mmCIF file of C-alpha atoms and ligand atoms in Angstrom:
data_model
loop_
_atom_site.group_PDB
_atom_site.id
_atom_site.type_symbol
_atom_site.label_atom_id
_atom_site.label_comp_id
_atom_site.label_asym_id
_atom_site.label_seq_id
_atom_site.Cartn_x
_atom_site.Cartn_y
_atom_site.Cartn_z
ATOM 1 C CA UNK I 1 116.368 -21.207 154.229
ATOM 2 C CA UNK I 2 118.716 -20.171 156.879
ATOM 3 C CA UNK I 3 122.370 -20.891 156.483
ATOM 4 C CA UNK I 4 124.299 -20.242 159.648
ATOM 5 C CA UNK I 5 127.354 -18.505 158.381
ATOM 6 C CA UNK I 6 129.645 -18.428 161.410
ATOM 7 C CA UNK I 7 131.824 -21.478 160.780
ATOM 8 C CA UNK I 8 132.447 -23.748 157.849
ATOM 9 C CA UNK I 9 134.233 -26.822 159.154
ATOM 10 C CA UNK I 10 135.616 -29.333 156.677
ATOM 11 C CA UNK I 11 132.706 -31.694 156.519
ATOM 12 C CA UNK I 12 133.490 -34.341 153.871
ATOM 13 C CA UNK I 13 135.204 -36.539 156.427
ATOM 14 C CA UNK I 14 132.335 -36.064 158.863
ATOM 15 C CA UNK I 15 129.892 -37.119 156.190
ATOM 16 C CA UNK I 16 131.823 -40.325 155.516
ATOM 17 C CA UNK I 17 131.347 -41.341 159.135
ATOM 18 C CA UNK I 18 127.632 -40.610 159.168
ATOM 19 C CA UNK I 19 125.192 -42.975 160.773
ATOM 20 C CA UNK I 20 121.859 -43.750 159.196
ATOM 21 C CA UNK I 21 118.741 -44.149 161.303
ATOM 22 C CA UNK I 22 115.471 -45.582 160.057
ATOM 23 C CA UNK I 23 112.330 -44.151 161.647
ATOM 24 C CA UNK I 24 109.074 -45.501 160.171
ATOM 25 C CA UNK I 25 109.589 -45.315 156.414
ATOM 26 C CA UNK I 26 112.195 -42.574 156.581
ATOM 27 C CA UNK I 27 115.974 -42.671 156.793
ATOM 28 C CA UNK I 28 117.868 -39.935 158.590
ATOM 29 C CA UNK I 29 121.579 -39.396 158.110
ATOM 30 C CA UNK I 30 122.280 -35.689 158.593
ATOM 31 C CA UNK I 31 124.617 -35.317 161.532
ATOM 32 C CA UNK I 32 122.477 -32.556 163.042
ATOM 33 C CA UNK I 33 119.448 -34.849 163.027
ATOM 34 C CA UNK I 34 121.437 -37.738 164.513
ATOM 35 C CA UNK I 35 122.740 -35.404 167.242
ATOM 36 C CA UNK I 36 119.179 -34.227 167.893
ATOM 37 C CA UNK I 37 117.959 -37.822 168.291
ATOM 38 C CA UNK I 38 120.924 -38.696 170.575
ATOM 39 C CA UNK I 39 120.395 -35.615 172.725
ATOM 40 C CA UNK I 40 116.626 -36.012 173.125
ATOM 41 C CA UNK I 41 116.321 -39.796 173.026
ATOM 42 C CA UNK I 42 114.210 -39.699 176.198
ATOM 43 C CA UNK I 43 111.520 -37.803 174.247
ATOM 44 C CA UNK I 44 111.480 -40.099 171.196
ATOM 45 C CA UNK I 45 113.605 -41.750 168.531
ATOM 46 C CA UNK I 46 111.547 -39.943 165.901
ATOM 47 C CA UNK I 47 112.999 -36.509 165.071
ATOM 48 C CA UNK I 48 109.565 -35.236 164.002
ATOM 49 C CA UNK I 49 108.170 -36.015 167.448
ATOM 50 C CA UNK I 50 111.230 -34.484 169.100
ATOM 51 C CA UNK I 51 110.838 -31.212 167.181
ATOM 52 C CA UNK I 52 107.101 -31.021 167.912
ATOM 53 C CA UNK I 53 107.751 -31.685 171.582
ATOM 54 C CA UNK I 54 110.544 -29.080 171.797
ATOM 55 C CA UNK I 55 108.337 -26.468 170.126
ATOM 56 C CA UNK I 56 105.452 -27.273 172.462
ATOM 57 C CA UNK I 57 107.762 -26.933 175.487
ATOM 58 C CA UNK I 58 108.929 -23.495 174.296
ATOM 59 C CA UNK I 59 105.339 -22.449 173.636
ATOM 60 C CA UNK I 60 104.348 -23.501 177.164
ATOM 61 C CA UNK I 61 107.119 -21.254 178.489
ATOM 62 C CA UNK I 62 105.862 -18.459 176.199
ATOM 63 C CA UNK I 63 102.277 -18.867 177.435
ATOM 64 C CA UNK I 64 103.458 -18.364 181.011
ATOM 65 C CA UNK I 65 105.617 -15.321 180.261
ATOM 66 C CA UNK I 66 104.725 -12.242 182.311
ATOM 67 C CA UNK I 67 106.642 -9.835 180.120
ATOM 68 C CA UNK I 68 105.561 -10.957 176.677
ATOM 69 C CA UNK I 69 102.115 -11.686 175.317
ATOM 70 C CA UNK I 70 102.113 -14.920 173.382
ATOM 71 C CA UNK I 71 98.573 -15.156 172.135
ATOM 72 C CA UNK I 72 96.623 -15.616 168.927
ATOM 73 C CA UNK I 73 95.653 -16.478 166.313
ATOM 74 C CA UNK I 74 97.505 -14.961 164.618
ATOM 75 C CA UNK I 75 100.658 -15.964 166.533
ATOM 76 C CA UNK I 76 103.724 -13.818 166.111
ATOM 77 C CA UNK I 77 106.995 -15.812 166.074
ATOM 78 C CA UNK I 78 108.965 -12.619 166.803
ATOM 79 C CA UNK I 79 107.405 -12.674 170.280
ATOM 80 C CA UNK I 80 108.592 -16.252 170.768
ATOM 81 C CA UNK I 81 112.068 -15.256 169.524
ATOM 82 C CA UNK I 82 112.198 -12.466 172.123
ATOM 83 C CA UNK I 83 111.205 -14.872 174.880
ATOM 84 C CA UNK I 84 114.007 -17.206 173.760
ATOM 85 C CA UNK I 85 116.528 -14.353 173.700
ATOM 86 C CA UNK I 86 116.833 -14.278 169.915
ATOM 87 C CA UNK I 87 116.881 -10.933 168.150
ATOM 88 C CA UNK I 88 115.035 -10.371 164.893
ATOM 89 C CA UNK I 89 115.875 -7.645 162.402
ATOM 90 C CA UNK I 90 114.973 -6.742 158.853
ATOM 91 C CA UNK I 91 117.732 -7.071 156.286
ATOM 92 C CA UNK I 92 117.802 -6.619 152.527
ATOM 93 C CA UNK I 93 121.318 -8.003 152.288
ATOM 94 C CA UNK I 94 120.897 -11.687 153.004
ATOM 95 C CA UNK I 95 123.723 -13.792 151.603
ATOM 96 C CA UNK I 96 122.547 -17.403 151.940
ATOM 97 C CA UNK I 97 118.794 -17.212 151.576
ATOM 98 C CA UNK I 98 116.071 -15.121 149.991
ATOM 99 C CA UNK I 99 114.008 -15.271 153.153
ATOM 100 C CA UNK I 100 115.904 -15.334 156.458
ATOM 101 C CA UNK I 101 119.207 -16.290 158.062
ATOM 102 C CA UNK I 102 120.680 -16.898 161.494
ATOM 103 C CA UNK I 103 123.788 -14.947 162.417
ATOM 104 C CA UNK I 104 125.910 -14.792 165.540
ATOM 105 C CA UNK I 105 125.374 -11.741 167.736
ATOM 106 C CA UNK I 106 127.003 -10.376 170.894
ATOM 107 C CA UNK I 107 127.286 -12.455 174.058
ATOM 108 C CA UNK I 108 126.837 -15.761 172.286
ATOM 109 C CA UNK I 109 123.339 -14.827 171.179
ATOM 110 C CA UNK I 110 121.942 -15.139 167.689
ATOM 111 C CA UNK I 111 120.036 -12.794 165.450
ATOM 112 C CA UNK I 112 117.496 -13.709 162.797
ATOM 113 C CA UNK I 113 117.753 -11.452 159.773
ATOM 114 C CA UNK I 114 114.710 -11.597 157.533
ATOM 115 C CA UNK I 115 113.749 -10.142 154.192
ATOM 116 C CA UNK I 116 111.107 -7.413 154.689
ATOM 117 C CA UNK I 117 110.256 -7.470 150.973
ATOM 118 C CA UNK I 118 108.694 -10.940 151.197
ATOM 119 C CA UNK I 119 104.955 -11.264 151.955
ATOM 120 C CA UNK I 120 104.108 -10.941 155.652
ATOM 121 C CA UNK I 121 102.949 -14.574 155.892
ATOM 122 C CA UNK I 122 106.284 -15.737 154.476
ATOM 123 C CA UNK I 123 108.308 -13.475 156.799
ATOM 124 C CA UNK I 124 106.531 -14.958 159.809
ATOM 125 C CA UNK I 125 107.029 -18.532 158.677
ATOM 126 C CA UNK I 126 110.710 -17.851 157.899
ATOM 127 C CA UNK I 127 111.320 -16.401 161.371
ATOM 128 C CA UNK I 128 109.633 -19.429 162.931
ATOM 129 C CA UNK I 129 111.750 -21.723 160.727
ATOM 130 C CA UNK I 130 114.979 -20.030 161.873
ATOM 131 C CA UNK I 131 113.921 -20.338 165.533
ATOM 132 C CA UNK I 132 113.643 -24.113 165.037
ATOM 133 C CA UNK I 133 117.205 -24.229 163.625
ATOM 134 C CA UNK I 134 118.398 -23.145 167.092
ATOM 135 C CA UNK I 135 116.882 -26.314 168.641
ATOM 136 C CA UNK I 136 119.487 -28.476 166.891
ATOM 137 C CA UNK I 137 122.519 -29.231 169.083
ATOM 138 C CA UNK I 138 125.631 -27.551 167.652
ATOM 139 C CA UNK I 139 123.629 -25.493 165.174
ATOM 140 C CA UNK I 140 126.344 -22.810 165.355
ATOM 141 C CA UNK I 141 128.828 -25.150 163.656
ATOM 142 C CA UNK I 142 126.426 -26.307 161.000
ATOM 143 C CA UNK I 143 127.928 -27.192 157.644
ATOM 144 C CA UNK I 144 125.826 -26.061 154.726
ATOM 145 C CA UNK I 145 127.737 -27.513 151.800
ATOM 146 C CA UNK I 146 125.192 -28.414 149.144
ATOM 147 C CA UNK I 147 125.045 -31.791 147.514
ATOM 148 C CA UNK I 148 124.599 -32.217 143.800
ATOM 149 C CA UNK I 149 121.096 -31.424 142.668
ATOM 150 C CA UNK I 150 118.936 -34.378 141.801
ATOM 151 C CA UNK I 151 120.546 -36.562 144.464
ATOM 152 C CA UNK I 152 119.290 -37.125 147.974
ATOM 153 C CA UNK I 153 120.372 -34.132 149.981
ATOM 154 C CA UNK I 154 120.645 -34.766 153.735
ATOM 155 C CA UNK I 155 120.422 -31.014 154.250
ATOM 156 C CA UNK I 156 116.733 -31.333 153.397
ATOM 157 C CA UNK I 157 116.185 -33.430 156.524
ATOM 158 C CA UNK I 158 116.986 -30.402 158.662
ATOM 159 C CA UNK I 159 115.016 -28.015 156.457
ATOM 160 C CA UNK I 160 111.999 -30.324 156.534
ATOM 161 C CA UNK I 161 112.142 -30.568 160.332
ATOM 162 C CA UNK I 162 112.514 -26.785 160.654
ATOM 163 C CA UNK I 163 109.409 -26.303 158.482
ATOM 164 C CA UNK I 164 107.547 -28.822 160.618
ATOM 165 C CA UNK I 165 108.494 -26.957 163.807
ATOM 166 C CA UNK I 166 107.717 -23.571 162.199
ATOM 167 C CA UNK I 167 104.283 -24.834 161.308
ATOM 168 C CA UNK I 168 103.721 -25.805 164.966
ATOM 169 C CA UNK I 169 104.853 -22.326 166.108
ATOM 170 C CA UNK I 170 102.524 -20.330 163.857
ATOM 171 C CA UNK I 171 99.661 -22.883 164.117
ATOM 172 C CA UNK I 172 100.050 -24.325 167.636
ATOM 173 C CA UNK I 173 98.347 -27.659 168.342
ATOM 174 C CA UNK I 174 95.672 -26.780 170.900
ATOM 175 C CA UNK I 175 94.337 -23.683 169.138
ATOM 176 C CA UNK I 176 94.710 -24.891 165.548
ATOM 177 C CA UNK I 177 93.378 -28.393 166.215
ATOM 178 C CA UNK I 178 90.341 -27.077 168.007
ATOM 179 C CA UNK I 179 89.625 -24.691 165.100
ATOM 180 C CA UNK I 180 89.918 -27.534 162.572
ATOM 181 C CA UNK I 181 87.610 -29.665 164.735
ATOM 182 C CA UNK I 182 84.960 -26.975 164.819
ATOM 183 C CA UNK I 183 85.303 -25.810 161.184
ATOM 184 C CA UNK I 184 85.950 -29.234 159.576
ATOM 185 C CA UNK I 185 88.335 -29.938 156.698
ATOM 186 C CA UNK I 186 87.266 -28.092 153.546
ATOM 187 C CA UNK I 187 88.447 -25.463 151.106
ATOM 188 C CA UNK I 188 86.290 -22.923 152.930
ATOM 189 C CA UNK I 189 87.847 -23.638 156.327
ATOM 190 C CA UNK I 190 91.312 -23.714 154.719
ATOM 191 C CA UNK I 191 90.822 -20.160 153.459
ATOM 192 C CA UNK I 192 89.407 -19.030 156.824
ATOM 193 C CA UNK I 193 92.255 -20.608 158.815
ATOM 194 C CA UNK I 194 94.910 -19.218 156.478
ATOM 195 C CA UNK I 195 93.558 -15.684 157.075
ATOM 196 C CA UNK I 196 93.040 -16.210 160.797
ATOM 197 C CA UNK I 197 96.559 -17.563 161.437
ATOM 198 C CA UNK I 198 98.222 -15.361 158.771
ATOM 199 C CA UNK I 199 99.892 -18.377 157.212
ATOM 200 C CA UNK I 200 100.072 -19.265 153.489
ATOM 201 C CA UNK I 201 97.317 -21.470 152.071
ATOM 202 C CA UNK I 202 99.779 -24.284 151.391
ATOM 203 C CA UNK I 203 101.328 -24.348 154.887
ATOM 204 C CA UNK I 204 97.840 -24.171 156.421
ATOM 205 C CA UNK I 205 96.614 -26.996 154.186
ATOM 206 C CA UNK I 206 99.524 -29.292 155.126
ATOM 207 C CA UNK I 207 98.952 -28.582 158.828
ATOM 208 C CA UNK I 208 95.207 -29.185 158.416
ATOM 209 C CA UNK I 209 95.718 -32.574 156.716
ATOM 210 C CA UNK I 210 98.216 -33.603 159.413
ATOM 211 C CA UNK I 211 95.644 -33.088 162.201
ATOM 212 C CA UNK I 212 94.355 -36.520 161.081
ATOM 213 C CA UNK I 213 90.758 -35.764 162.026
ATOM 214 C CA UNK I 214 89.508 -36.987 158.651
ATOM 215 C CA UNK I 215 90.857 -39.490 156.117
ATOM 216 C CA UNK I 216 92.022 -36.916 153.585
ATOM 217 C CA UNK I 217 95.052 -35.838 151.585
ATOM 218 C CA UNK I 218 96.415 -32.875 149.723
ATOM 219 C CA UNK I 219 97.923 -32.522 146.274
ATOM 220 C CA UNK I 220 99.505 -29.448 144.773
ATOM 221 C CA UNK I 221 99.832 -29.415 140.994
ATOM 222 C CA UNK I 222 102.182 -27.275 138.951
ATOM 223 C CA UNK I 223 103.467 -27.116 135.383
ATOM 224 C CA UNK I 224 106.788 -28.870 134.974
ATOM 225 C CA UNK I 225 108.761 -31.416 133.014
ATOM 226 C CA UNK I 226 109.125 -34.933 134.398
ATOM 227 C CA UNK I 227 112.646 -35.786 135.673
ATOM 228 C CA UNK I 228 113.590 -37.752 132.504
ATOM 229 C CA UNK I 229 112.595 -34.773 130.352
ATOM 230 C CA UNK I 230 114.638 -32.408 132.546
ATOM 231 C CA UNK I 231 117.691 -34.610 132.013
ATOM 232 C CA UNK I 232 117.034 -34.709 128.280
ATOM 233 C CA UNK I 233 116.793 -30.897 128.196
ATOM 234 C CA UNK I 234 120.065 -30.508 130.115
ATOM 235 C CA UNK I 235 121.846 -32.994 127.822
ATOM 236 C CA UNK I 236 120.556 -31.306 124.677
ATOM 237 C CA UNK I 237 121.692 -27.873 125.967
ATOM 238 C CA UNK I 238 125.173 -29.324 126.435
ATOM 239 C CA UNK I 239 125.197 -31.028 123.043
ATOM 240 C CA UNK I 240 123.968 -27.894 121.280
ATOM 241 C CA UNK I 241 126.687 -25.833 122.890
ATOM 242 C CA UNK I 242 129.259 -28.386 121.692
ATOM 243 C CA UNK I 243 128.016 -29.224 118.226
ATOM 244 C CA UNK I 244 125.759 -26.242 117.420
ATOM 245 C CA UNK I 245 123.045 -28.443 116.014
ATOM 246 C CA UNK I 246 119.673 -27.094 114.945
ATOM 247 C CA UNK I 247 117.693 -25.789 117.901
ATOM 248 C CA UNK I 248 115.973 -28.628 119.671
ATOM 249 C CA UNK I 249 112.455 -27.919 120.922
ATOM 250 C CA UNK I 250 111.855 -29.267 124.440
ATOM 251 C CA UNK I 251 108.575 -31.041 125.228
ATOM 252 C CA UNK I 252 105.867 -28.788 126.711
ATOM 253 C CA UNK I 253 105.480 -28.615 130.483
ATOM 254 C CA UNK I 254 102.439 -30.460 131.811
ATOM 255 C CA UNK I 255 100.338 -30.027 134.925
ATOM 256 C CA UNK I 256 101.946 -32.503 137.355
ATOM 257 C CA UNK I 257 101.855 -33.490 141.012
ATOM 258 C CA UNK I 258 104.356 -31.159 142.676
ATOM 259 C CA UNK I 259 103.818 -32.715 146.086
ATOM 260 C CA UNK I 260 101.397 -34.960 147.941
ATOM 261 C CA UNK I 261 100.664 -35.021 151.671
ATOM 262 C CA UNK I 262 98.323 -37.515 153.276
ATOM 263 C CA UNK I 263 96.839 -38.013 156.704
ATOM 264 C CA UNK I 264 97.434 -41.282 158.519
ATOM 265 C CA UNK I 265 93.995 -42.604 157.509
ATOM 266 C CA UNK I 266 94.230 -41.908 153.777
ATOM 267 C CA UNK I 267 95.417 -45.200 152.306
ATOM 268 C CA UNK I 268 96.273 -44.171 148.715
ATOM 269 C CA UNK I 269 99.708 -42.831 147.839
ATOM 270 C CA UNK I 270 100.041 -40.503 144.841
ATOM 271 C CA UNK I 271 103.570 -40.235 143.433
ATOM 272 C CA UNK I 272 105.245 -36.957 142.488
ATOM 273 C CA UNK I 273 105.547 -35.836 138.861
ATOM 274 C CA UNK I 274 102.430 -37.721 137.669
ATOM 275 C CA UNK I 275 100.617 -35.604 135.097
ATOM 276 C CA UNK I 276 96.930 -34.881 135.200
ATOM 277 C CA UNK I 277 94.703 -35.495 132.165
ATOM 278 C CA UNK I 278 93.247 -32.501 130.387
ATOM 279 C CA UNK I 279 89.759 -33.964 130.918
ATOM 280 C CA UNK I 280 90.165 -33.786 134.711
ATOM 281 C CA UNK I 281 88.253 -31.110 136.633
ATOM 282 C CA UNK I 282 91.582 -30.261 138.334
ATOM 283 C CA UNK I 283 93.005 -29.301 134.945
ATOM 284 C CA UNK I 284 89.921 -27.160 134.434
ATOM 285 C CA UNK I 285 90.636 -25.350 137.721
ATOM 286 C CA UNK I 286 94.124 -24.520 136.460
ATOM 287 C CA UNK I 287 92.825 -23.147 133.152
ATOM 288 C CA UNK I 288 89.752 -21.244 134.354
ATOM 289 C CA UNK I 289 90.892 -20.314 137.880
ATOM 290 C CA UNK I 290 87.441 -21.368 139.118
ATOM 291 C CA UNK I 291 87.228 -23.674 142.175
ATOM 292 C CA UNK I 292 85.790 -27.192 141.877
ATOM 293 C CA UNK I 293 83.984 -29.289 144.446
ATOM 294 C CA UNK I 294 82.630 -32.740 143.657
ATOM 295 C CA UNK I 295 83.266 -36.403 142.951
ATOM 296 C CA UNK I 296 85.829 -37.338 140.335
ATOM 297 C CA UNK I 297 88.126 -40.165 139.284
ATOM 298 C CA UNK I 298 91.852 -39.397 139.397
ATOM 299 C CA UNK I 299 94.130 -41.436 137.146
ATOM 300 C CA UNK I 300 97.314 -40.734 139.083
ATOM 301 C CA UNK I 301 97.749 -44.213 140.533
ATOM 302 C CA UNK I 302 97.720 -47.768 139.120
ATOM 303 C CA UNK I 303 94.088 -48.152 140.134
ATOM 304 C CA UNK I 304 91.903 -45.133 139.372
ATOM 305 C CA UNK I 305 91.033 -43.287 142.564
ATOM 306 C CA UNK I 306 87.387 -42.398 143.182
ATOM 307 C CA UNK I 307 87.509 -39.313 145.303
ATOM 308 C CA UNK I 308 85.588 -36.287 146.466
ATOM 309 C CA UNK I 309 87.733 -33.244 145.686
ATOM 310 C CA UNK I 310 87.760 -29.612 146.700
ATOM 311 C CA UNK I 311 90.233 -27.667 144.562
ATOM 312 C CA UNK I 312 91.201 -24.082 143.837
ATOM 313 C CA UNK I 313 93.820 -22.210 141.826
ATOM 314 C CA UNK I 314 97.016 -20.948 143.435
ATOM 315 C CA UNK I 315 99.166 -18.084 142.207
ATOM 316 C CA UNK I 316 101.883 -19.073 139.716
ATOM 317 C CA UNK I 317 105.434 -19.497 140.923
ATOM 318 C CA UNK I 318 107.104 -18.981 137.557
ATOM 319 C CA UNK I 319 106.743 -16.099 135.208
ATOM 320 C CA UNK I 320 105.308 -17.913 132.182
ATOM 321 C CA UNK I 321 102.124 -17.937 130.166
ATOM 322 C CA UNK I 322 101.218 -21.318 131.688
ATOM 323 C CA UNK I 323 98.033 -21.596 133.714
ATOM 324 C CA UNK I 324 97.689 -21.554 137.513
ATOM 325 C CA UNK I 325 98.959 -24.036 140.053
ATOM 326 C CA UNK I 326 96.219 -26.008 141.801
ATOM 327 C CA UNK I 327 95.719 -27.061 145.402
ATOM 328 C CA UNK I 328 93.266 -29.905 146.023
ATOM 329 C CA UNK I 329 91.965 -31.613 149.146
ATOM 330 C CA UNK I 330 91.041 -35.249 148.466
ATOM 331 C CA UNK I 331 88.589 -37.309 150.490
ATOM 332 C CA UNK I 332 87.986 -41.011 150.053
ATOM 333 C CA UNK I 333 84.524 -41.583 148.721
ATOM 334 C CA UNK I 334 82.473 -44.562 149.905
ATOM 335 C CA UNK I 335 83.881 -46.691 147.061
ATOM 336 C CA UNK I 336 87.375 -46.459 148.535
ATOM 337 C CA UNK I 337 86.609 -46.611 152.241
HETATM 338 ZN ZN1 LIG T 401 116.563 -23.606 157.146
#
């Protein structure tokens, strides 16, 4: 989301000179992230902490504003944008994103143009995401050349950090954390919080897991091919176009881990793309659309994981006859703790 379209400097040379910084288990190399760390090194060396801190500072300013009412839940990022002197306007002619973009406006200001045809929750999150782009030093000169798909794309570092900051804007720490403390981590509280804060179930779930109040994790499952199969499909398309062989039938998509997010106290790591067995209650959720709550064994890691799961179906993202996506909150059972 959110290409800044004002300037496109030649950036290949810049990229050659890039520094790499290791923070925890993550490497950062995008020049915007490196500039952010250099500029705010007194806050932290960790860009995630820097972004959270910058958002919290802006929200403190917003809370004290006499002219604007920053309150919630739900919190309206357009109010924060106004306080920061950023204009927001609807636009159905976005050129770089389906959701929202930053553009230069008069007097050195910026305007966030957002797609009014997207769901309200998505519009809000997109506006918040674009606000966070403006926290990066030199964001006006940002280069948005895309790297080849399938390879590590440093651009994602910025997008990830903007999503992290957006999540803090629409679900600010004191209010959201105190709600999670009083409601607990469950599917029921996830649904309540998502409605209350007007944020998608997935963004709410990630934020809830990251409060770290309980040793729990989140997996989202979707139908897809594994990376090797995707490559095979691409190669066969190419070969068919060259040699016009008999049509090759690709393998069926399977219900796989689309992404996994864990709290600091959840020790197991579940890799992406792992497929779930058809005997699993999570597969059942996908097929029937009915939620599941209970103990189960997940065979997604080397050692089977005994876990208590709360799972529900999510709307499909692709227009196919495949079954629903699934969101599941995992808790360590006594066997694992
Ligand atoms: Zn973005």
